[in-house]
Structures are given as structure tokens and as C-alpha cells.
Amino acid sequence: MLFNSFQFLLFFPLVLIFYFALPKKAKNLWLLGASYFFYMNWNAKYGLLLLSFTLITYLASIVIEKTRKVNKNENAQKKILLIFVCSIFIILSVLFYFKYFNFFLQTVSKFFKFLHIQLSFKKYDIVLPVGISFFAFQAIGYLADVMRGDTKAEKNFFRYALFVSFFPQLVAGPIERSKTLLRQLEKTYSFDFERAKDGIFSIIWGFFLKLVVADRASVAVDFIFSNENSTGLQVISATFLFAFQIYCDFCGYSTIALGASKILGIDLMRNFNSPYFSVGISDFWRRWHISLSSWFRDYIYIPLGGNRCSALRRNMNIMAVMLVSGIWHGAGVNYILWGGLHGALQIAENFFQPALGKINKYVRMFLTFMLVCAGWFLFRCVYISRGIKMIKSVIRNFSPKNIFLNSTELYNLDAANLTLLLISILIVLFVDFIYYKGFSIKEFFLRQKLIVQSALIVFFADIVIIFGIWGTSFNKSAFIYFQF
């Protein structure tokens, strides 16, 4: 079920009505049932996959905590580690099968072909369960917290199952921690009018990002990246547009998730913090997909030694984390190159930090954005050969006369839709910039009188409805990060 679907527009109000009408003991059970319905709406059998991940980590956490309480000797610690490793191995094996098995076979086949050995594998028809990387990492993070003693094992299976499957953030994050979301699920909530208004404003903004900006940008991006004869101007334009497409798509989902959860009484973590106003690549990763970045920091980077080691080891840790980040995003050489590029840029940034610190902050922002866009080009190029051809077109076919072609010929968008897209991108940048400076437009709206707030909600909702589906180029697409 997509957030941007009529199904969800019926589903979510019904969830709210029954949640606030039901007695306290039934509220979380209702949310659990609604979450599984939400997920199984794509493919019912994958509800069993979600349930299996939940059962494995639930049982493992209880055994780990019980073992720690009964015995504190060395053998007990070995048993705890064994249970943890076996549980994680099962989850990652399932994840590998669904997400990376075909890529692994193709890579092995290419390797043997390089050695002039004829060995080929057929491609298996494996359908990737939506959001598997998100709920797998959420469950793994919980189990790691229990093993380290940072959180207590949840004894209530239904509450823990809701923690893993909570529908607003189930398929595209944010990846929540047990210390925040699970502890909130120990309580039940009554309807709060102020929280509801806050949530509605977030939902409307999320739909603006998705429908008005991301889906419209995808028309031009898909057109140019699929065109074998794209000009240099088109390639550069598509790269910048994709930067805003993926940001508004992913941030749009997270913002809708935050708003929906807010109405239910639950606070999710903010997943983006004005990432295109970062002053360096390291700063970018503190602002982009914050829940994943902090997950890698806490469960991979710090256990590897983090910053508490030699410079060489620290750089190796950075590269390892960024390569894993690339692989997490998908099974493809382009994702590995993207992760490697970000790792190399962070290592270079650390090396040249004294010199970079002398550069004007806004110049650093611009340079960082350009480097991030270069990374997005790699991210978007599924086929490396196609990417090389597009780079060549930038070098060889960047003619000023291309600028005078009509917008439909260049971007598959008529002049009105292209103008709307550019204005919308400027609005996004403006909102992010003032948030970067410490001012929130949403908080400003929430301080107004109720009649003004109501008028603003109606006005902004109309804007999203009208401009979200306006134009012959309208393209209601699934959220990009569902595939990860």
C-alpha cells in the first residue's frame, strides 16, 4: 500500500478512528493488525517473512537476557555471542537471498568469464520484499542492544511485533531504536488535537515533496537517463534533478511517516536535516538518512574502533562503513562505487580538514553539493557502460545551442510543468535553509489562531492536490526507497 494511494486515504482514517475508540488493552493489537494488513497488501506471503524475523529476534533476545542473568562467566558470554551471531546470520542470509543472490551469481559468472572459463547461471525470478532492509536492520539493532545490555528484552511478543512492523515507518524508515519506539509502545495514547494538527502539516508537506517535486522530477530524469542520445546539458540537468528527486521522494516518505505517527501519539526520529546545506561529506551523512547513518555508526563503525585508533585504521573503518552502505542500497556495481566514492571523499576531507576550514562556509556548501551530485550520478546509473557514455556526452556534446531547444524536447516536460518544478525546488531549498538557520515554518503556522491554521491546511492541501496531479506529465510512482 502506497502513502500516495486512495487505499491509504481510506486505510489511515479507519486506523485512527478505531485506535482512539478501542479500550487501552486493544489499541496496540489493532495497530499490529493494521501494520500487517498494510504490509501484506503488497504480497500476503511476505507477512510470514516479517513474522519470522520478529520471532527469531524476539526469542533470541529473551534467551540472551536470561543467560546473562543466570550465568556471568566466560562460557555464558560465549553462548550469548553464539546466539547473537546465529540469529544475525539467519536474517542476513534471507536478506542476501532476496536482495543479492542474482547479483552474486552474475558476478561469479563474469569472474569465470574473465578467466576464460565457460560457466553461466540462470537468473532466478526472485521478488524483493518491500522494505526488507529497513525492518531487518531495525530487528538486528534491537538484538544488538539487548546483547550489549543497552536495553531490556521485550517480554510482550505483540508489543515487540508492533515495534518491528509499525506501519508508518515499516517499509522505508526511519529505522527506529528500541530505546525510543519500543518504549513509546509501552503506553497507549488518547487523541490530542494539537498533535493532530502538527501531524497534518507534516503529512501535507510530505505529499508536496513527493507528488509535486519528486514525481515531476522523475519524468525528466527517467526520460534523460533512458535516452541513448542525451546531450551534455541534459545529463547535467538530469543529475541535479535526480538529487532533488531522491531527496524529496525519501524525505517526503519520512515526513508523512512522522506526521502519521504524530497523530497516533508516537514520535519518530527526524530522518533529514537540510542535507543540501552540508559543509562537507561527513556533515552530509549527519544530515542525510540520519537513522541509517547513526545505525552504521553505532553497530559497525564504533565496534570496528571508530575514531579511537590510528589514522590508517580510522580511514579503513570509514571506507568499510561506506561500502556496506552502498551494498545496503542495492545489488549493483553502481551502488558499490557510490559508497566507495563517499568513503574516499570523507577520507580526503579528514586529511585536508585544516585547509578546508579556511574556506568560506557557503563555498564549502556549494562544493559539497556538487560532490554529492556526482555521487548521485553513479547511484542512478544502473549500467556502468551507460554512465560512461553519458559522461562522454558531457565532454563532447555540451553545445550552447542545446539550451534553446524547447523544454519538452529536453526534459519531456512542457514549459509550465518545468517552471512549476523549478519553483517547487526553490521552495524546498528555502524551507530547508531557514530550518538550517533555526527557524521552522511549521512551528510558525502552529502558533497561529485556529481559524488561520485551518485555512492554511485547506490551502496547502489544495495546492498539493492541484499541482500534484496537474499536467500531462503526471507520474504517480512508488517511493524510491521501497526497493531498498
Short mmCIF file of C-alpha atoms in Angstrom, two decimals:
data_model
loop_
_atom_site.label_atom_id
_atom_site.label_comp_id
_atom_site.label_asym_id
_atom_site.label_seq_id
_atom_site.Cartn_x
_atom_site.Cartn_y
_atom_site.Cartn_z
CA MET A 1 0.00 0.00 0.00
CA LEU A 2 1.42 3.35 -1.03
CA PHE A 3 1.06 6.52 1.02
CA ASN A 4 0.15 8.30 -2.23
CA SER A 5 -2.82 6.00 -2.97
CA PHE A 6 -6.56 6.14 -2.46
CA GLN A 7 -6.26 2.92 -0.44
CA PHE A 8 -4.16 4.70 2.17
CA LEU A 9 -6.57 7.65 2.25
CA LEU A 10 -9.23 5.15 3.36
CA PHE A 11 -6.95 2.97 5.48
CA PHE A 12 -5.37 5.62 7.70
CA PRO A 13 -8.59 7.36 8.89
CA LEU A 14 -10.08 3.95 9.76
CA VAL A 15 -6.93 3.07 11.72
CA LEU A 16 -7.22 6.35 13.65
CA ILE A 17 -10.94 6.02 14.37
CA PHE A 18 -10.68 2.50 15.79
CA TYR A 19 -7.38 3.16 17.59
CA PHE A 20 -8.81 6.04 19.61
CA ALA A 21 -12.19 4.32 20.09
CA LEU A 22 -10.87 0.98 21.34
CA PRO A 23 -10.02 0.29 25.01
CA LYS A 24 -6.38 0.59 26.06
CA LYS A 25 -5.63 -3.15 26.00
CA ALA A 26 -6.82 -3.47 22.40
CA LYS A 27 -5.08 -0.40 20.92
CA ASN A 28 -1.69 -1.95 20.20
CA LEU A 29 -3.26 -5.17 18.93
CA TRP A 30 -5.29 -3.08 16.50
CA LEU A 31 -2.15 -1.26 15.35
CA LEU A 32 -0.35 -4.59 14.94
CA GLY A 33 -3.15 -5.99 12.79
CA ALA A 34 -3.28 -2.79 10.75
CA SER A 35 0.50 -2.88 10.25
CA TYR A 36 0.44 -6.43 8.92
CA PHE A 37 -2.50 -5.60 6.67
CA PHE A 38 -0.57 -2.58 5.38
CA TYR A 39 2.49 -4.71 4.60
CA MET A 40 0.68 -7.77 3.25
CA ASN A 41 -1.27 -5.57 0.87
CA TRP A 42 1.74 -5.84 -1.48
CA ASN A 43 2.25 -9.59 -1.16
CA ALA A 44 0.49 -11.54 1.57
CA LYS A 45 3.10 -14.32 1.80
CA TYR A 46 5.82 -11.85 2.78
CA GLY A 47 3.93 -11.27 6.00
CA LEU A 48 5.44 -14.62 7.03
CA LEU A 49 8.91 -13.22 6.34
CA LEU A 50 8.23 -10.24 8.57
CA LEU A 51 6.85 -12.56 11.25
CA SER A 52 9.87 -14.88 11.04
CA PHE A 53 12.33 -12.00 11.55
CA THR A 54 10.23 -10.93 14.52
CA LEU A 55 10.15 -14.42 16.08
CA ILE A 56 13.88 -15.01 15.62
CA THR A 57 14.97 -11.78 17.29
CA TYR A 58 12.25 -11.96 19.97
CA LEU A 59 13.25 -15.46 21.12
CA ALA A 60 16.98 -14.77 20.78
CA SER A 61 16.73 -11.62 22.92
CA ILE A 62 14.93 -13.45 25.72
CA VAL A 63 17.46 -16.31 25.74
CA ILE A 64 20.36 -13.82 25.70
CA GLU A 65 18.99 -11.85 28.64
CA LYS A 66 18.14 -14.99 30.62
CA THR A 67 21.62 -16.44 30.02
CA ARG A 68 23.23 -13.20 31.21
CA LYS A 69 21.18 -13.19 34.42
CA VAL A 70 21.76 -16.84 35.30
CA ASN A 71 25.48 -17.03 34.43
CA LYS A 72 28.09 -14.31 34.14
CA ASN A 73 31.09 -16.50 33.42
CA GLU A 74 33.07 -16.78 30.21
CA ASN A 75 31.03 -19.72 28.90
CA ALA A 76 27.83 -17.69 29.25
CA GLN A 77 29.35 -14.87 27.24
CA LYS A 78 30.32 -17.32 24.51
CA LYS A 79 26.77 -18.70 24.45
CA ILE A 80 25.33 -15.19 24.21
CA LEU A 81 27.66 -14.36 21.33
CA LEU A 82 26.80 -17.63 19.58
CA ILE A 83 23.06 -16.99 19.84
CA PHE A 84 23.53 -13.45 18.57
CA VAL A 85 25.72 -14.46 15.63
CA CYS A 86 23.42 -17.33 14.60
CA SER A 87 20.35 -15.10 14.70
CA ILE A 88 22.01 -12.37 12.66
CA PHE A 89 23.36 -14.96 10.22
CA ILE A 90 19.85 -16.29 9.56
CA ILE A 91 18.43 -12.81 8.96
CA LEU A 92 21.31 -11.71 6.74
CA SER A 93 21.15 -14.99 4.80
CA VAL A 94 17.49 -14.37 3.98
CA LEU A 95 18.31 -10.78 3.07
CA PHE A 96 21.16 -12.00 0.86
CA TYR A 97 18.90 -14.45 -0.96
CA PHE A 98 16.20 -11.93 -1.79
CA LYS A 99 18.42 -8.95 -2.50
CA TYR A 100 21.83 -10.15 -3.65
CA PHE A 101 21.62 -13.77 -4.85
CA ASN A 102 21.19 -13.00 -8.55
CA PHE A 103 23.87 -10.30 -8.39
CA PHE A 104 26.24 -12.77 -6.72
CA LEU A 105 25.66 -15.37 -9.44
CA GLN A 106 26.19 -12.79 -12.19
CA THR A 107 29.43 -11.60 -10.55
CA VAL A 108 30.75 -15.16 -10.24
CA SER A 109 29.84 -15.80 -13.88
CA LYS A 110 31.69 -12.66 -15.03
CA PHE A 111 34.72 -13.62 -12.94
CA PHE A 112 34.98 -17.04 -14.59
CA LYS A 113 34.42 -15.46 -17.99
CA PHE A 114 37.39 -13.17 -17.26
CA LEU A 115 39.43 -16.34 -16.61
CA HIS A 116 38.15 -17.72 -19.94
CA ILE A 117 36.14 -20.41 -18.17
CA GLN A 118 32.65 -21.00 -19.51
CA LEU A 119 30.34 -21.00 -16.52
CA SER A 120 26.94 -19.37 -16.51
CA PHE A 121 23.98 -19.30 -14.15
CA LYS A 122 20.37 -18.66 -14.94
CA LYS A 123 18.72 -15.63 -13.37
CA TYR A 124 16.16 -16.61 -10.75
CA ASP A 125 12.81 -14.87 -10.58
CA ILE A 126 13.12 -13.50 -7.04
CA VAL A 127 10.74 -10.74 -5.98
CA LEU A 128 12.33 -8.41 -3.45
CA PRO A 129 10.04 -7.88 -0.42
CA VAL A 130 9.49 -4.15 0.03
CA GLY A 131 11.34 -2.60 2.94
CA ILE A 132 13.19 -5.80 3.90
CA SER A 133 16.44 -3.92 4.59
CA PHE A 134 14.64 -1.50 6.90
CA PHE A 135 12.82 -3.93 9.19
CA ALA A 136 15.79 -6.35 9.11
CA PHE A 137 18.12 -3.63 10.38
CA GLN A 138 15.60 -2.49 12.98
CA ALA A 139 15.36 -6.04 14.36
CA ILE A 140 19.16 -6.53 14.24
CA GLY A 141 19.71 -3.23 16.05
CA TYR A 142 17.30 -4.28 18.80
CA LEU A 143 19.06 -7.62 19.27
CA ALA A 144 22.45 -5.89 19.41
CA ASP A 145 21.13 -3.51 22.09
CA VAL A 146 19.90 -6.45 24.19
CA MET A 147 23.21 -8.31 23.79
CA ARG A 148 25.17 -5.23 24.91
CA GLY A 149 22.78 -4.65 27.80
CA ASP A 150 21.68 -1.26 26.47
CA THR A 151 18.02 -2.26 26.55
CA LYS A 152 15.93 -4.95 28.22
CA ALA A 153 14.46 -7.80 26.21
CA GLU A 154 10.79 -7.16 25.48
CA LYS A 155 8.69 -9.95 27.02
CA ASN A 156 5.40 -8.93 25.39
CA PHE A 157 5.55 -10.55 21.95
CA PHE A 158 2.73 -8.47 20.47
CA ARG A 159 4.36 -5.21 21.54
CA TYR A 160 7.69 -6.30 20.08
CA ALA A 161 5.98 -7.42 16.86
CA LEU A 162 4.44 -3.94 16.59
CA PHE A 163 7.89 -2.40 17.12
CA VAL A 164 9.24 -4.32 14.10
CA SER A 165 6.16 -3.80 11.90
CA PHE A 166 4.83 -0.34 12.88
CA PHE A 167 3.27 0.63 9.55
CA PRO A 168 4.20 4.34 9.14
CA GLN A 169 7.93 3.56 9.09
CA LEU A 170 7.87 -0.13 8.15
CA VAL A 171 8.95 -0.08 4.50
CA ALA A 172 11.19 2.99 4.21
CA GLY A 173 12.13 4.07 7.70
CA PRO A 174 13.23 5.84 9.69
CA ILE A 175 14.99 2.86 11.27
CA GLU A 176 13.94 3.24 14.90
CA ARG A 177 15.70 2.10 18.07
CA SER A 178 14.18 0.11 20.89
CA LYS A 179 15.06 2.87 23.37
CA THR A 180 12.68 5.24 21.59
CA LEU A 181 9.92 3.48 19.65
CA LEU A 182 9.59 0.32 21.76
CA ARG A 183 9.44 2.32 24.97
CA GLN A 184 6.72 4.53 23.47
CA LEU A 185 4.68 1.45 22.57
CA GLU A 186 4.53 0.52 26.25
CA LYS A 187 1.95 3.29 26.55
CA THR A 188 -1.34 3.93 24.79
CA TYR A 189 -2.49 7.33 23.65
CA SER A 190 -5.67 9.36 23.52
CA PHE A 191 -6.48 11.76 20.73
CA ASP A 192 -4.58 15.03 21.06
CA PHE A 193 -5.84 17.87 18.88
CA GLU A 194 -2.54 19.78 18.97
CA ARG A 195 -0.53 16.72 17.95
CA ALA A 196 -3.07 16.02 15.19
CA LYS A 197 -2.58 19.49 13.69
CA ASP A 198 1.19 19.06 13.86
CA GLY A 199 0.90 15.70 12.11
CA ILE A 200 -1.41 17.02 9.38
CA PHE A 201 1.02 19.82 8.48
CA SER A 202 3.83 17.24 8.23
CA ILE A 203 1.73 14.94 6.05
CA ILE A 204 0.82 17.75 3.66
CA TRP A 205 4.46 18.82 3.36
CA GLY A 206 5.47 15.22 2.75
CA PHE A 207 2.93 14.90 -0.06
CA PHE A 208 4.18 18.17 -1.56
CA LEU A 209 7.72 16.80 -1.63
CA LYS A 210 6.59 13.53 -3.17
CA LEU A 211 3.81 14.49 -5.62
CA VAL A 212 4.72 17.99 -6.69
CA VAL A 213 8.52 17.73 -6.74
CA ALA A 214 9.80 14.12 -6.79
CA ASP A 215 7.23 12.62 -9.17
CA ARG A 216 7.51 15.57 -11.57
CA ALA A 217 11.31 15.45 -11.50
CA SER A 218 11.20 11.70 -12.19
CA VAL A 219 9.59 12.39 -15.58
CA ALA A 220 12.63 14.35 -16.76
CA VAL A 221 15.21 12.14 -15.01
CA ASP A 222 13.83 8.87 -16.38
CA PHE A 223 13.50 10.37 -19.87
CA ILE A 224 17.12 11.56 -19.99
CA PHE A 225 18.76 8.55 -18.32
CA SER A 226 16.93 6.19 -20.69
CA ASN A 227 17.76 8.24 -23.79
CA GLU A 228 20.76 6.84 -25.64
CA ASN A 229 21.39 10.22 -27.30
CA SER A 230 21.17 12.52 -24.29
CA THR A 231 23.19 15.71 -24.68
CA GLY A 232 25.68 17.03 -22.15
CA LEU A 233 23.20 19.68 -20.98
CA GLN A 234 20.56 17.03 -20.44
CA VAL A 235 22.91 14.79 -18.46
CA ILE A 236 23.97 17.60 -16.12
CA SER A 237 20.36 18.77 -15.71
CA ALA A 238 19.14 15.23 -15.01
CA THR A 239 21.85 14.73 -12.38
CA PHE A 240 20.81 17.85 -10.47
CA LEU A 241 17.13 16.99 -10.85
CA PHE A 242 17.76 13.49 -9.55
CA ALA A 243 19.42 14.99 -6.47
CA PHE A 244 16.11 16.65 -5.66
CA GLN A 245 14.01 13.73 -6.85
CA ILE A 246 15.62 11.25 -4.47
CA TYR A 247 15.71 13.77 -1.62
CA CYS A 248 12.09 14.85 -1.96
CA ASP A 249 10.96 11.27 -2.54
CA PHE A 250 12.69 9.82 0.52
CA CYS A 251 12.23 12.85 2.77
CA GLY A 252 8.60 13.00 1.62
CA TYR A 253 8.01 9.43 2.79
CA SER A 254 9.76 10.04 6.12
CA THR A 255 7.81 13.26 6.68
CA ILE A 256 4.47 11.55 6.01
CA ALA A 257 5.53 8.74 8.37
CA LEU A 258 6.42 11.27 11.08
CA GLY A 259 3.09 13.04 10.62
CA ALA A 260 1.01 9.86 10.70
CA SER A 261 2.83 8.64 13.82
CA LYS A 262 2.44 12.04 15.47
CA ILE A 263 -1.35 11.81 15.14
CA LEU A 264 -1.23 8.36 16.76
CA GLY A 265 0.72 9.89 19.67
CA ILE A 266 4.12 8.42 18.72
CA ASP A 267 7.26 10.40 17.90
CA LEU A 268 9.62 9.10 15.23
CA MET A 269 13.12 10.47 14.71
CA ARG A 270 13.70 13.16 12.09
CA ASN A 271 15.44 11.44 9.19
CA PHE A 272 16.71 14.52 7.30
CA ASN A 273 18.17 17.81 8.45
CA SER A 274 18.73 20.16 5.50
CA PRO A 275 21.29 17.80 3.88
CA TYR A 276 22.00 20.01 0.86
CA PHE A 277 23.30 22.73 3.20
CA SER A 278 26.08 20.49 4.50
CA VAL A 279 29.60 21.92 4.74
CA GLY A 280 31.30 18.62 3.98
CA ILE A 281 30.63 14.99 3.11
CA SER A 282 30.85 13.91 6.76
CA ASP A 283 28.37 16.64 7.61
CA PHE A 284 26.15 15.43 4.77
CA TRP A 285 25.94 11.97 6.35
CA ARG A 286 24.98 13.53 9.67
CA ARG A 287 22.05 15.17 7.89
CA TRP A 288 21.04 12.57 5.25
CA HIS A 289 19.11 9.41 6.19
CA ILE A 290 20.05 10.05 9.81
CA SER A 291 18.54 6.82 11.13
CA LEU A 292 20.69 4.68 8.80
CA SER A 293 23.83 6.80 9.29
CA SER A 294 23.54 6.54 13.07
CA TRP A 295 22.81 2.79 12.77
CA PHE A 296 26.05 2.24 10.85
CA ARG A 297 27.90 4.44 13.34
CA ASP A 298 26.65 2.57 16.42
CA TYR A 299 26.68 -1.01 15.14
CA ILE A 300 29.57 -1.08 12.66
CA TYR A 301 31.84 1.98 12.82
CA ILE A 302 32.27 2.20 16.61
CA PRO A 303 32.66 -1.60 17.12
CA LEU A 304 35.39 -1.52 14.44
CA GLY A 305 37.25 1.06 16.51
CA GLY A 306 35.68 4.29 15.25
CA ASN A 307 37.98 7.25 15.84
CA ARG A 308 39.74 5.60 18.78
CA CYS A 309 42.54 4.12 16.68
CA SER A 310 45.28 5.08 14.24
CA ALA A 311 44.54 7.32 11.27
CA LEU A 312 45.02 4.40 8.88
CA ARG A 313 42.61 2.18 10.82
CA ARG A 314 40.08 5.01 11.08
CA ASN A 315 40.17 5.54 7.31
CA MET A 316 39.71 1.80 6.76
CA ASN A 317 36.70 1.90 9.11
CA ILE A 318 35.19 4.80 7.17
CA MET A 319 35.65 3.03 3.85
CA ALA A 320 34.24 -0.23 5.21
CA VAL A 321 31.11 1.52 6.51
CA MET A 322 30.51 3.42 3.28
CA LEU A 323 30.97 0.31 1.14
CA VAL A 324 28.46 -1.52 3.34
CA SER A 325 26.15 1.48 2.95
CA GLY A 326 26.45 1.20 -0.81
CA ILE A 327 25.72 -2.53 -0.75
CA TRP A 328 22.78 -1.95 1.61
CA HIS A 329 21.20 0.30 -1.01
CA GLY A 330 21.19 -2.36 -3.69
CA ALA A 331 22.80 -5.17 -5.61
CA GLY A 332 24.78 -3.36 -8.26
CA VAL A 333 28.25 -2.12 -9.05
CA ASN A 334 26.89 1.44 -9.19
CA TYR A 335 25.89 1.31 -5.50
CA ILE A 336 29.31 -0.03 -4.50
CA LEU A 337 31.04 2.73 -6.48
CA TRP A 338 28.73 5.30 -4.91
CA GLY A 339 29.56 4.07 -1.40
CA GLY A 340 33.26 3.93 -2.25
CA LEU A 341 33.20 7.48 -3.58
CA HIS A 342 31.64 8.78 -0.37
CA GLY A 343 34.17 6.86 1.66
CA ALA A 344 37.08 8.27 -0.35
CA LEU A 345 35.69 11.80 -0.09
CA GLN A 346 35.37 11.55 3.69
CA ILE A 347 38.94 10.26 4.00
CA ALA A 348 40.22 13.11 1.79
CA GLU A 349 38.15 15.59 3.77
CA ASN A 350 39.73 14.45 7.04
CA PHE A 351 43.20 14.73 5.52
CA PHE A 352 42.65 18.26 4.17
CA GLN A 353 40.49 19.48 7.07
CA PRO A 354 42.88 22.27 8.21
CA ALA A 355 42.88 23.80 4.72
CA LEU A 356 39.14 23.26 4.18
CA GLY A 357 38.38 25.03 7.46
CA LYS A 358 39.73 28.28 5.98
CA ILE A 359 37.26 28.24 3.06
CA ASN A 360 34.06 30.24 3.32
CA LYS A 361 31.19 28.15 4.69
CA TYR A 362 28.86 28.77 1.75
CA VAL A 363 31.59 27.94 -0.74
CA ARG A 364 32.06 24.64 1.09
CA MET A 365 28.30 24.06 0.90
CA PHE A 366 28.37 24.54 -2.86
CA LEU A 367 31.38 22.25 -3.33
CA THR A 368 29.81 19.59 -1.11
CA PHE A 369 26.56 19.73 -3.08
CA MET A 370 28.46 19.31 -6.35
CA LEU A 371 30.32 16.28 -4.98
CA VAL A 372 27.09 14.79 -3.66
CA CYS A 373 25.53 15.25 -7.11
CA ALA A 374 28.48 13.45 -8.68
CA GLY A 375 27.71 10.60 -6.33
CA TRP A 376 24.02 10.68 -7.26
CA PHE A 377 25.02 10.27 -10.91
CA LEU A 378 26.76 7.00 -10.03
CA PHE A 379 23.82 5.97 -7.86
CA ARG A 380 21.32 6.50 -10.70
CA CYS A 381 23.40 4.79 -13.42
CA VAL A 382 22.33 1.17 -13.22
CA TYR A 383 24.70 0.22 -16.04
CA ILE A 384 28.27 1.50 -15.87
CA SER A 385 28.67 1.42 -19.67
CA ARG A 386 25.67 3.72 -19.97
CA GLY A 387 27.18 6.05 -17.36
CA ILE A 388 30.47 6.26 -19.26
CA LYS A 389 28.59 7.13 -22.44
CA MET A 390 26.71 9.90 -20.62
CA ILE A 391 29.95 11.34 -19.24
CA LYS A 392 31.38 11.37 -22.76
CA SER A 393 28.33 13.30 -23.96
CA VAL A 394 29.01 15.97 -21.31
CA ILE A 395 32.57 16.34 -22.63
CA ARG A 396 31.87 16.08 -26.35
CA ASN A 397 28.31 17.27 -26.78
CA PHE A 398 27.77 20.22 -24.47
CA SER A 399 26.71 22.74 -27.09
CA PRO A 400 25.23 26.14 -26.10
CA LYS A 401 22.65 25.78 -28.87
CA ASN A 402 21.04 22.93 -26.90
CA ILE A 403 19.80 25.49 -24.40
CA PHE A 404 17.42 26.89 -26.99
CA LEU A 405 15.58 23.61 -27.56
CA ASN A 406 12.05 23.51 -26.17
CA SER A 407 11.56 22.04 -22.68
CA THR A 408 9.54 19.06 -23.90
CA GLU A 409 12.33 18.03 -26.23
CA LEU A 410 14.94 18.42 -23.48
CA TYR A 411 13.13 17.17 -20.38
CA ASN A 412 9.86 15.57 -21.51
CA LEU A 413 8.13 18.35 -19.53
CA ASP A 414 6.23 21.23 -21.06
CA ALA A 415 7.25 24.77 -20.10
CA ALA A 416 4.54 25.12 -17.45
CA ASN A 417 5.45 21.86 -15.69
CA LEU A 418 9.18 22.60 -15.87
CA THR A 419 8.60 26.06 -14.40
CA LEU A 420 6.48 24.56 -11.61
CA LEU A 421 9.22 22.02 -10.88
CA LEU A 422 11.94 24.68 -10.64
CA ILE A 423 9.79 26.91 -8.42
CA SER A 424 8.98 23.93 -6.18
CA ILE A 425 12.69 23.10 -5.83
CA LEU A 426 13.36 26.70 -4.79
CA ILE A 427 10.59 26.40 -2.18
CA VAL A 428 12.19 23.22 -0.81
CA LEU A 429 15.58 24.92 -0.62
CA PHE A 430 14.06 27.96 1.09
CA VAL A 431 12.26 25.84 3.72
CA ASP A 432 15.40 23.79 4.36
CA PHE A 433 17.60 26.87 4.58
CA ILE A 434 15.51 28.64 7.18
CA TYR A 435 15.28 25.38 9.14
CA TYR A 436 19.08 25.21 8.89
CA LYS A 437 19.15 28.71 10.39
CA GLY A 438 16.99 27.55 13.31
CA PHE A 439 13.51 28.61 12.18
CA SER A 440 10.64 26.17 11.49
CA ILE A 441 7.78 27.26 9.24
CA LYS A 442 5.58 24.51 10.66
CA GLU A 443 6.10 25.78 14.21
CA PHE A 444 5.25 29.28 12.98
CA PHE A 445 1.98 28.00 11.48
CA LEU A 446 1.12 26.12 14.68
CA ARG A 447 1.39 29.34 16.69
CA GLN A 448 -1.35 31.00 14.64
CA LYS A 449 -5.03 31.10 15.57
CA LEU A 450 -7.10 28.00 14.86
CA ILE A 451 -9.03 29.63 12.02
CA VAL A 452 -5.76 30.64 10.34
CA GLN A 453 -4.33 27.14 10.80
CA SER A 454 -7.49 25.61 9.31
CA ALA A 455 -7.33 27.93 6.31
CA LEU A 456 -3.63 27.11 5.80
CA ILE A 457 -4.31 23.36 5.94
CA VAL A 458 -7.09 23.64 3.34
CA PHE A 459 -4.98 25.93 1.15
CA PHE A 460 -1.84 23.74 1.21
CA ALA A 461 -3.86 20.55 0.72
CA ASP A 462 -5.47 22.11 -2.36
CA ILE A 463 -2.05 23.14 -3.68
CA VAL A 464 -0.79 19.57 -3.36
CA ILE A 465 -3.92 18.08 -4.95
CA ILE A 466 -3.96 20.53 -7.85
CA PHE A 467 -0.27 20.66 -8.67
CA GLY A 468 0.46 17.10 -7.61
CA ILE A 469 -1.67 15.70 -10.44
CA TRP A 470 -1.64 18.63 -12.86
CA GLY A 471 -0.19 18.28 -16.31
CA THR A 472 0.09 15.60 -18.96
CA SER A 473 3.44 14.57 -17.50
CA PHE A 474 1.92 13.50 -14.16
CA ASN A 475 3.61 10.33 -12.94
CA LYS A 476 2.45 8.77 -9.68
CA SER A 477 5.38 6.49 -8.89
CA ALA A 478 6.24 4.33 -5.92
CA PHE A 479 8.67 5.72 -3.37
CA ILE A 480 12.26 5.10 -4.48
CA TYR A 481 13.46 3.71 -1.16
CA PHE A 482 10.84 0.93 -1.16
CA GLN A 483 13.27 -1.06 -3.33
CA PHE A 484 15.99 -0.92 -0.68
#
